[in-house]
PDB file of C-alpha atoms and ligand atoms in Angstrom:
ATOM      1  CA  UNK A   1     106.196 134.892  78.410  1.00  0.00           C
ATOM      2  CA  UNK A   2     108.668 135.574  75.466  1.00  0.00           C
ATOM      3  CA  UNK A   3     109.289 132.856  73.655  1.00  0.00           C
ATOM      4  CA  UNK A   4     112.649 134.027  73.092  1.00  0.00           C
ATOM      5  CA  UNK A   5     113.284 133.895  76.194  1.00  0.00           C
ATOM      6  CA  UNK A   6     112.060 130.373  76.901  1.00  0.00           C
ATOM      7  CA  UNK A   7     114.143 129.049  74.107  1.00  0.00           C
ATOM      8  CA  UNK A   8     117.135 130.064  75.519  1.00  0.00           C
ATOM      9  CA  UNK A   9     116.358 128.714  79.018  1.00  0.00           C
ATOM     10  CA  UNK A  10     115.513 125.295  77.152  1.00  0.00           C
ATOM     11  CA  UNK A  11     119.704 125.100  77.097  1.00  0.00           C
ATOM     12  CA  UNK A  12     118.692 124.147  80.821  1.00  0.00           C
ATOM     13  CA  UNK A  13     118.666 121.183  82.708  1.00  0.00           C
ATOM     14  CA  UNK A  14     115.487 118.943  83.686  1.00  0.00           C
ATOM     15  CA  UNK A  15     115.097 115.488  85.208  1.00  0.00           C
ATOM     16  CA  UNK A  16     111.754 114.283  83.871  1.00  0.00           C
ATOM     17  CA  UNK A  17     110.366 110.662  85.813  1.00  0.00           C
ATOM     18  CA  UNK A  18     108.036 108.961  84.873  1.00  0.00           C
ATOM     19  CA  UNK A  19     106.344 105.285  85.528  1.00  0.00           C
ATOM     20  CA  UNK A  20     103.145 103.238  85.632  1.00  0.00           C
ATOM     21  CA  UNK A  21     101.201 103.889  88.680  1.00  0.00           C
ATOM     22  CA  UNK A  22     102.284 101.785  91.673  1.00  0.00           C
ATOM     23  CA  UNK A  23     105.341 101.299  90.615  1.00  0.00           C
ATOM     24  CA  UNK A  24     107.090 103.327  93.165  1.00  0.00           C
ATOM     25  CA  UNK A  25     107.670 106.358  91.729  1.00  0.00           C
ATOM     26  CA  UNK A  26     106.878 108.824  94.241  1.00  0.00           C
ATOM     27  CA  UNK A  27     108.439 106.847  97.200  1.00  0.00           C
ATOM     28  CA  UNK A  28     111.816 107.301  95.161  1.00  0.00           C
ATOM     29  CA  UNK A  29     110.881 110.734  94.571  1.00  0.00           C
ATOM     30  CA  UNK A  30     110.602 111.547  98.130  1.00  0.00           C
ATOM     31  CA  UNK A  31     113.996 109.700  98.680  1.00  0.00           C
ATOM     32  CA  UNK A  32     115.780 111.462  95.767  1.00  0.00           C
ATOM     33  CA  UNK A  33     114.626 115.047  97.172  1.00  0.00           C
ATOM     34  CA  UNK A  34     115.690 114.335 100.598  1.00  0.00           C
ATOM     35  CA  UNK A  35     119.538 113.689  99.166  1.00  0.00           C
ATOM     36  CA  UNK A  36     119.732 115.973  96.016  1.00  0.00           C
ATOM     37  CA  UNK A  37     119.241 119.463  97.394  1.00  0.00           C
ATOM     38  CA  UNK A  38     119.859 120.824  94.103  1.00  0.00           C
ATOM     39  CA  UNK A  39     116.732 119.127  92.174  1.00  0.00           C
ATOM     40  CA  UNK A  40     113.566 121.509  93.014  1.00  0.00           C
ATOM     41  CA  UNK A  41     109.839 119.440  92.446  1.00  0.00           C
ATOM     42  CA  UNK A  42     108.342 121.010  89.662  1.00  0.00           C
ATOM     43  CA  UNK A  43     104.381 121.370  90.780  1.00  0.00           C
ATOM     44  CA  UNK A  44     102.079 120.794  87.945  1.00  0.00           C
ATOM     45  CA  UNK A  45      98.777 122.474  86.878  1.00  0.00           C
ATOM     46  CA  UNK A  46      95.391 119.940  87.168  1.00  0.00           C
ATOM     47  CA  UNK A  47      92.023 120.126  86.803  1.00  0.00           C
ATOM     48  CA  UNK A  48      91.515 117.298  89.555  1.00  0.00           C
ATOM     49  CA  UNK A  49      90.067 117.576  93.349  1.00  0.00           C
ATOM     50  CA  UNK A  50      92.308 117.692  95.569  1.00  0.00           C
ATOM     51  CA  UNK A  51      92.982 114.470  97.629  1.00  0.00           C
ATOM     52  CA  UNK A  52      92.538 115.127 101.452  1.00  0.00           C
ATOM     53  CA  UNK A  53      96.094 115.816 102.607  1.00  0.00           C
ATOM     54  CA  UNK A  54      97.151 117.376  99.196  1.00  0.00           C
ATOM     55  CA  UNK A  55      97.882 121.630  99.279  1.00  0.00           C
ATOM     56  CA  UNK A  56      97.119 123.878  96.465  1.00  0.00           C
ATOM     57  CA  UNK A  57     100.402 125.263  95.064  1.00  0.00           C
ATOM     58  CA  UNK A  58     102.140 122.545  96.948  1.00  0.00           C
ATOM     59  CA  UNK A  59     101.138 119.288  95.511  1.00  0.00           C
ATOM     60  CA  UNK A  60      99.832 121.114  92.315  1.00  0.00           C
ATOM     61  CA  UNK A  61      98.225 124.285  91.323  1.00  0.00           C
ATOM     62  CA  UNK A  62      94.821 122.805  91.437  1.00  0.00           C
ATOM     63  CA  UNK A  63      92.909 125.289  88.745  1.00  0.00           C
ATOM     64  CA  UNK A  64      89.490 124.903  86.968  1.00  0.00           C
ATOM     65  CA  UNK A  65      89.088 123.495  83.865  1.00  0.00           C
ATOM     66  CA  UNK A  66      88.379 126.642  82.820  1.00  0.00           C
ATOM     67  CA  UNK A  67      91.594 128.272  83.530  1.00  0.00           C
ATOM     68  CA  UNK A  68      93.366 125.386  82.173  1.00  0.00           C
ATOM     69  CA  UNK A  69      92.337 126.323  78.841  1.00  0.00           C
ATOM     70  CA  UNK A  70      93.195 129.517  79.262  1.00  0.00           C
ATOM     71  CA  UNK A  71      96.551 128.694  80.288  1.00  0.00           C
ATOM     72  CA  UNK A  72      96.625 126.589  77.315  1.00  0.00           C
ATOM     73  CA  UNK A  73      95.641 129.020  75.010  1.00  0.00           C
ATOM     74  CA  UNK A  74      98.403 131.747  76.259  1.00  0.00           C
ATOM     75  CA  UNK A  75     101.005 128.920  75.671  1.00  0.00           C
ATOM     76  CA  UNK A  76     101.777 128.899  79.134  1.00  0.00           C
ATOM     77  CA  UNK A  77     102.221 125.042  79.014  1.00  0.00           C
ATOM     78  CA  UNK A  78     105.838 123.058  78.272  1.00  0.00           C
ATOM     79  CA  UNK A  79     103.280 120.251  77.738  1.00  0.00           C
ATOM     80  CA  UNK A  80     100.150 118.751  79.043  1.00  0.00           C
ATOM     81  CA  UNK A  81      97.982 115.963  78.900  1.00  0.00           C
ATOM     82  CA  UNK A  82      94.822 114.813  79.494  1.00  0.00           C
ATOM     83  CA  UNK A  83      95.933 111.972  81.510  1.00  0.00           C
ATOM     84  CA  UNK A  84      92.442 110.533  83.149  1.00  0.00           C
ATOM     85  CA  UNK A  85      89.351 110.661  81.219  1.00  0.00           C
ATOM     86  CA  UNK A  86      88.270 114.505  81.449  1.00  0.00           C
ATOM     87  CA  UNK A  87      91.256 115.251  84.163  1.00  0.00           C
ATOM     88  CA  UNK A  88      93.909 117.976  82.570  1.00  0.00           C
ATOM     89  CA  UNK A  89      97.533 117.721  84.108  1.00  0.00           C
ATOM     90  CA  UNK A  90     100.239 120.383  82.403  1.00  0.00           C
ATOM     91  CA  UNK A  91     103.616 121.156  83.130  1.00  0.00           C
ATOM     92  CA  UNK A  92     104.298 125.560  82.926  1.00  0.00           C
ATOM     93  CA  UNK A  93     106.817 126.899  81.868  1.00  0.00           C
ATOM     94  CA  UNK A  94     106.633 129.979  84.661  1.00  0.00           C
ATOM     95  CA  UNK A  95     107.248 126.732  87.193  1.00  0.00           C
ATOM     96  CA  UNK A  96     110.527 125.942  85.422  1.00  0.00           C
ATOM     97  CA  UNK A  97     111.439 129.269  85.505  1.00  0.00           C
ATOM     98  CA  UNK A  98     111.113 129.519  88.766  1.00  0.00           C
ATOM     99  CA  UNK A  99     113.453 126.706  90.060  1.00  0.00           C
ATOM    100  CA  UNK A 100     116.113 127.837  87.613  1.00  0.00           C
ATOM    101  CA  UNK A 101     116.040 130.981  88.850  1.00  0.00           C
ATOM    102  CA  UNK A 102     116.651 129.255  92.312  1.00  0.00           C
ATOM    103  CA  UNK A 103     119.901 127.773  90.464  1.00  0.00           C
ATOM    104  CA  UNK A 104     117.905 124.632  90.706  1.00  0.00           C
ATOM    105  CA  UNK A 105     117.093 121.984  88.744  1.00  0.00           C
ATOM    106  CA  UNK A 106     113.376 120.960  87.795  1.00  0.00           C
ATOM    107  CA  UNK A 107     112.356 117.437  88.184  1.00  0.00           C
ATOM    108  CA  UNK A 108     108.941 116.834  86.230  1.00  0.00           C
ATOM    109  CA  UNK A 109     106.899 113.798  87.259  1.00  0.00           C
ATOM    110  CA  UNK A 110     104.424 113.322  84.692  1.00  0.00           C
ATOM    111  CA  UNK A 111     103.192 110.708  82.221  1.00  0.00           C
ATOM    112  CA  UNK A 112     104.576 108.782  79.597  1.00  0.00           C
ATOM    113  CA  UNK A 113     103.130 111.105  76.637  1.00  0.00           C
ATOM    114  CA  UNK A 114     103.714 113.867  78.655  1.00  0.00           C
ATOM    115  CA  UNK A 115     107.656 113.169  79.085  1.00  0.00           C
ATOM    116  CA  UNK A 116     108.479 112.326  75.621  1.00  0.00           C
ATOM    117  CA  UNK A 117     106.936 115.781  74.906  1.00  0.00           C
ATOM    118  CA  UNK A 118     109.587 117.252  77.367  1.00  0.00           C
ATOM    119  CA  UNK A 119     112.498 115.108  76.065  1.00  0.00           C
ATOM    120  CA  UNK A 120     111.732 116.095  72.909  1.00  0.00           C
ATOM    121  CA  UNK A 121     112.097 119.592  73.699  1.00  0.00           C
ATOM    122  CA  UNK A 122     115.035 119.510  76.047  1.00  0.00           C
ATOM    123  CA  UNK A 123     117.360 116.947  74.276  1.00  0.00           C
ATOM    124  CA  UNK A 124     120.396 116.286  75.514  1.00  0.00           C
ATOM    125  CA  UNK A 125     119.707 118.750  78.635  1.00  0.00           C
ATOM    126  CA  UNK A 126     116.579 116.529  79.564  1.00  0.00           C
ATOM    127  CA  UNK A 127     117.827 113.107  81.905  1.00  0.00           C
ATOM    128  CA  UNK A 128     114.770 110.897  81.327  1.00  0.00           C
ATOM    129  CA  UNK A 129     113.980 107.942  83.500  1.00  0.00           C
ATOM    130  CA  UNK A 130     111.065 105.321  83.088  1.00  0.00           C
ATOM    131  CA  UNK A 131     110.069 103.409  86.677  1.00  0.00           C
ATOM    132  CA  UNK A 132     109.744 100.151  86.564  1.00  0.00           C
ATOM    133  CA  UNK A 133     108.094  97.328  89.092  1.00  0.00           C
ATOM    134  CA  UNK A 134     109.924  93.914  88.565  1.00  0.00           C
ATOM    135  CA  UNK A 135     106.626  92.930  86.619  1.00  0.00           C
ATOM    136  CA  UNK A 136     103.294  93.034  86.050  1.00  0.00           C
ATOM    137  CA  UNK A 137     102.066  90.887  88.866  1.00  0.00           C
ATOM    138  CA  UNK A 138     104.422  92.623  91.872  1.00  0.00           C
ATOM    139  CA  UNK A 139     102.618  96.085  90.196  1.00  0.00           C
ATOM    140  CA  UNK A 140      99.397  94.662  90.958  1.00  0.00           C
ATOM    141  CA  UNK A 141     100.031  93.492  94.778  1.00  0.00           C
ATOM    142  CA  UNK A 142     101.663  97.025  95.207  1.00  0.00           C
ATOM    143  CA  UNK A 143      98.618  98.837  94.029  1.00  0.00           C
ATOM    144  CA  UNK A 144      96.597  96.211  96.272  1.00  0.00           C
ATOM    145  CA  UNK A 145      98.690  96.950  99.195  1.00  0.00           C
ATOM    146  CA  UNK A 146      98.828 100.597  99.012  1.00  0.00           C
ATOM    147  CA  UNK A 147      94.677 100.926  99.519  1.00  0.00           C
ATOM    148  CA  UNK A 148      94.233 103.996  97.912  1.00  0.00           C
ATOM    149  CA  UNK A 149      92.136 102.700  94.997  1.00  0.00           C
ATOM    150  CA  UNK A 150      89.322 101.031  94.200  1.00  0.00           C
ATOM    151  CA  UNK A 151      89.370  97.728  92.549  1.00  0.00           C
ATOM    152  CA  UNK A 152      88.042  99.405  89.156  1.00  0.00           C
ATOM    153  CA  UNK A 153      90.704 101.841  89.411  1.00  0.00           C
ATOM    154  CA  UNK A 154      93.678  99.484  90.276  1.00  0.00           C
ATOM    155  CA  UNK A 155      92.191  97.341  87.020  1.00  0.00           C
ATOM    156  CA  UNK A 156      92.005 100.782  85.246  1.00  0.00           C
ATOM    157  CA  UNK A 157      96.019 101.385  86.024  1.00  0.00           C
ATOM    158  CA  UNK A 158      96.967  98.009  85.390  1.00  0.00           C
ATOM    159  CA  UNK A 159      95.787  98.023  81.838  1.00  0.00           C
ATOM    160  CA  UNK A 160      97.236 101.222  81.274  1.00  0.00           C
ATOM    161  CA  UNK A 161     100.219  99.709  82.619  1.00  0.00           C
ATOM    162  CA  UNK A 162     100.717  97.446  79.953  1.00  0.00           C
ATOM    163  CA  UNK A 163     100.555 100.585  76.981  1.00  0.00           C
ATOM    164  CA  UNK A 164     103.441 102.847  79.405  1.00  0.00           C
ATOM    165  CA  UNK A 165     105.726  99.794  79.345  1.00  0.00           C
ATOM    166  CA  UNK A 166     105.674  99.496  75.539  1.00  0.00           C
ATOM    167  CA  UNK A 167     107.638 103.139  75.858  1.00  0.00           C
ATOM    168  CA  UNK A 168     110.451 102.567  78.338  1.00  0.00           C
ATOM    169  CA  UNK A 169     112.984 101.546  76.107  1.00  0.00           C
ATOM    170  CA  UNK A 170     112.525 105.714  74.385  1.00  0.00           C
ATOM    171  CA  UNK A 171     113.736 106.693  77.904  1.00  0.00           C
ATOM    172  CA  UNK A 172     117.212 107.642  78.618  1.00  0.00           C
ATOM    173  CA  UNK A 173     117.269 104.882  81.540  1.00  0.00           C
ATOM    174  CA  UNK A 174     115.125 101.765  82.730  1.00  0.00           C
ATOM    175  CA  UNK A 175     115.187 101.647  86.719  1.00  0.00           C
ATOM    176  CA  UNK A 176     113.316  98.840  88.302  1.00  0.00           C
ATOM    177  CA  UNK A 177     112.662  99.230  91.551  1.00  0.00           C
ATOM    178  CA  UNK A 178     112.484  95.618  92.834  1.00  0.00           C
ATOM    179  CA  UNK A 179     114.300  96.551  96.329  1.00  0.00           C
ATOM    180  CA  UNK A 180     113.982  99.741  97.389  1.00  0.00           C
ATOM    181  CA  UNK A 181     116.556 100.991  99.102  1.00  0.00           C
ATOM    182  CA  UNK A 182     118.876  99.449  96.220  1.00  0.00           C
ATOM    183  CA  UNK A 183     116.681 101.563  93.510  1.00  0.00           C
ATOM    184  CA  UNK A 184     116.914 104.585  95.552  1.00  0.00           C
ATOM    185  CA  UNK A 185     120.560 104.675  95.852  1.00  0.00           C
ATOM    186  CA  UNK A 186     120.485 104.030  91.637  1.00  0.00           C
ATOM    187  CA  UNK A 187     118.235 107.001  91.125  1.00  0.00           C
ATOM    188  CA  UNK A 188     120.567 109.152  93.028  1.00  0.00           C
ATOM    189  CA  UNK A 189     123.553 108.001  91.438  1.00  0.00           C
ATOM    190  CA  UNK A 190     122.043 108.490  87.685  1.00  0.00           C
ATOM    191  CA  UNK A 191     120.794 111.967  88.655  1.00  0.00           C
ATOM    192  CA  UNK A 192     124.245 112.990  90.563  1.00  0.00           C
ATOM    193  CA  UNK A 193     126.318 111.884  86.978  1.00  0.00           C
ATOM    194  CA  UNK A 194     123.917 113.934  84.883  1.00  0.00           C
ATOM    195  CA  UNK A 195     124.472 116.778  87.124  1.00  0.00           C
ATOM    196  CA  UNK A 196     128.251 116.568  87.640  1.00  0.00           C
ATOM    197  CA  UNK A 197     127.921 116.639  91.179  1.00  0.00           C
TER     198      UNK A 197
HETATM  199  P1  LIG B 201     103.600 105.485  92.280  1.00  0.00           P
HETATM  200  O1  LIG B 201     103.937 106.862  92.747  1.00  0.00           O
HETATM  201  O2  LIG B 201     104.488 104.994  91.180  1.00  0.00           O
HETATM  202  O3  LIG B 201     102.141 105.309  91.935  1.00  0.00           O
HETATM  203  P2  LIG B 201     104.066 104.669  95.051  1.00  0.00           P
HETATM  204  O4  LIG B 201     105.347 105.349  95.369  1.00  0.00           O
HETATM  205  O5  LIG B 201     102.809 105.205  95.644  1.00  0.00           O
HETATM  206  O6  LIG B 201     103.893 104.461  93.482  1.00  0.00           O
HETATM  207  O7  LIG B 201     104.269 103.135  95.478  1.00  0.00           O
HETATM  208  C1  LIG B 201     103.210 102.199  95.358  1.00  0.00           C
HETATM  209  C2  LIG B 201     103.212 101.300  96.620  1.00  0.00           C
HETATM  210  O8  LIG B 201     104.349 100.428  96.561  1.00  0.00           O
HETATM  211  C3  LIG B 201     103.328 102.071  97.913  1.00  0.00           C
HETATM  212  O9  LIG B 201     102.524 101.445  98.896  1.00  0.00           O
HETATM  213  C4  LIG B 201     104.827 101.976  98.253  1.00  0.00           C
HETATM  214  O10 LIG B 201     105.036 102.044  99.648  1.00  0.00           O
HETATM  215  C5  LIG B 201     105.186 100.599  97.706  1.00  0.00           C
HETATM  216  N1  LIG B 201     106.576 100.461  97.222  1.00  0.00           N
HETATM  217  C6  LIG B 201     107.306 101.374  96.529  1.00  0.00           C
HETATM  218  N2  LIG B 201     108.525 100.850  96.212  1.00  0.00           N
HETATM  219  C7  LIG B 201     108.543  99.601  96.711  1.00  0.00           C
HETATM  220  C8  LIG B 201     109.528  98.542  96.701  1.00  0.00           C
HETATM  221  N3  LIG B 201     110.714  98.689  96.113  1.00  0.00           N
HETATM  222  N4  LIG B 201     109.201  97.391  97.309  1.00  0.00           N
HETATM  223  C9  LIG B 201     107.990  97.224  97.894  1.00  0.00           C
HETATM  224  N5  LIG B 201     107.026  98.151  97.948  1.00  0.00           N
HETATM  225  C10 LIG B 201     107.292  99.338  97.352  1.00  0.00           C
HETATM  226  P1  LIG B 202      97.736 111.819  90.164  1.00  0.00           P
HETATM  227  O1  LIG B 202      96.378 112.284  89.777  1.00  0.00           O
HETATM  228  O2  LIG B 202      97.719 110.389  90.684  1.00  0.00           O
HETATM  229  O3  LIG B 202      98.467 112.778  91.059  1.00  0.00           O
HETATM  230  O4  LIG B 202      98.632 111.786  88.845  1.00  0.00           O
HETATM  231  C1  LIG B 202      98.209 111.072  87.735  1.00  0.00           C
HETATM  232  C2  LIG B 202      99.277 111.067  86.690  1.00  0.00           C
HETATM  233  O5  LIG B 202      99.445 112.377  86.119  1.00  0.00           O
HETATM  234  C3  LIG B 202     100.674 110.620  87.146  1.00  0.00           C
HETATM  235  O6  LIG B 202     101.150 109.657  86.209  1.00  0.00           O
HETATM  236  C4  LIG B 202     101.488 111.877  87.038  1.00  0.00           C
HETATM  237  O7  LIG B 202     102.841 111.591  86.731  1.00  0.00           O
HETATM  238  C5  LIG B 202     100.813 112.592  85.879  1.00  0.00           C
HETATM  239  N1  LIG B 202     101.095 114.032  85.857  1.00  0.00           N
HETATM  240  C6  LIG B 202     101.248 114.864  86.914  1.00  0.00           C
HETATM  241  N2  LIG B 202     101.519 116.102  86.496  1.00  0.00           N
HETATM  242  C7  LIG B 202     101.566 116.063  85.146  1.00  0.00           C
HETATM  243  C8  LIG B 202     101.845 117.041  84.126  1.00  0.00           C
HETATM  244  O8  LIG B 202     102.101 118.216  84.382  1.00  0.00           O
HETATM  245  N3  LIG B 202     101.794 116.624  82.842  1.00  0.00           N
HETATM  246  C9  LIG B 202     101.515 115.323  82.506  1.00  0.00           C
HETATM  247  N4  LIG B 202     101.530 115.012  81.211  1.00  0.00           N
HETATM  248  N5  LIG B 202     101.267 114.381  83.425  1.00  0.00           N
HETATM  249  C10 LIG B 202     101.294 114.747  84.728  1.00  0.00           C
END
């Protein structure tokens, strides 16, 4: 891609999200999509399996880790990460250019480092928002409750809990999403005023 070209589409809009696992990010996600016709998902590049249920070029491009560094290489990457020991996660720039050519907006949902990276970039045209559970302890039952992860792995998220938090307050806003229908209708509201709509 020309990188002229990029630049200038950088003067676009993007909704970056981000949060500690199990703190309820994709739940408002999935709400937020279902009333904001204008936001488009942007779907991510990683070098992970695929969960059962999860679609290539739906959930993400799931590509080899070979490819990855190709793509990385070719500066086809707004940013990426390697978010899970040996697992590669990257945002490209062909997906934003995709939704804006829809006359959409993309909404990144990637990690803390990840979305700095992208709020650095974007500035004022980037709406930023940091996830929050009501605290530590409510993050742990919902990670219990959810039964998608192992006791290691809910141990691994919770530690790596406490290092996101220490970043919220570089975020543009703080949600916490204590009850969730009155978080949901927050998120909307934030992402409607950024959008004039
Ligand atoms: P994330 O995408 O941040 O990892 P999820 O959206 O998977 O988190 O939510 C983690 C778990 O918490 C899920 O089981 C979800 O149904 C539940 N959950 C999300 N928001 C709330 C809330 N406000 N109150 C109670 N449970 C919630
Ligand atoms: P999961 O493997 O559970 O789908 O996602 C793990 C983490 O990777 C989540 O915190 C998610 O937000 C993050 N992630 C997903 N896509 C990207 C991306 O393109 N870049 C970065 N930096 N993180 C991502």
């Amino acid at each position: 891609m020309n990188i002229k070209t990029y630049s200038t589409l950088t003067k676009q809009k993007v909704i970056i999200i981000t949060a500690p696992s199990g703190s309820g990010k994709s739940t408002l996600i999935k709400k937020l999509m279902a009333q904001v016709p204008q936001l488009a998902f942007s779907i991510s590049a990683c070098t992970r399996i695929a969960r059962q249920g999860e679609q290539n070029g739906v959930d993400y491009h799931f590509i080899s880790l070979e490819t990855f560094k190709e793509h990385i290489k070719n500066d086809d990457f707004l940013e990426w990460e390697m978010v899970y020991e040996g697992k590669y996660y990257g945002t490209l720039k062909s997906e934003m250019q995709r939704i804006w050519a829809q006359a959409k907006t993309p909404l990144v949902d990637i990690d803390v480092k990840g979305a700095l990276k992208v709020k650095d970039q974007f500035k004022e045209n980037a709406l930023s928002i940091f996830i929050q559970a009501p605290s530590i302890d409510v993050l742990k039952q919902r990670l219990e409750h959810r039964n998608t992860d192992s006791a290691e792995s809910i141990q691994e998220r919770l530690n790596k809990a406490h290092y996101e938090l220490s970043f919220a307050n570089q975020f543009n806003q703080i949600l916490i999403n204590d009850q969730l229908e009155i978080a949901s209708q927050q998120l909307v509201e934030i992402v409607k005023k950024f959008l004039s709509l």
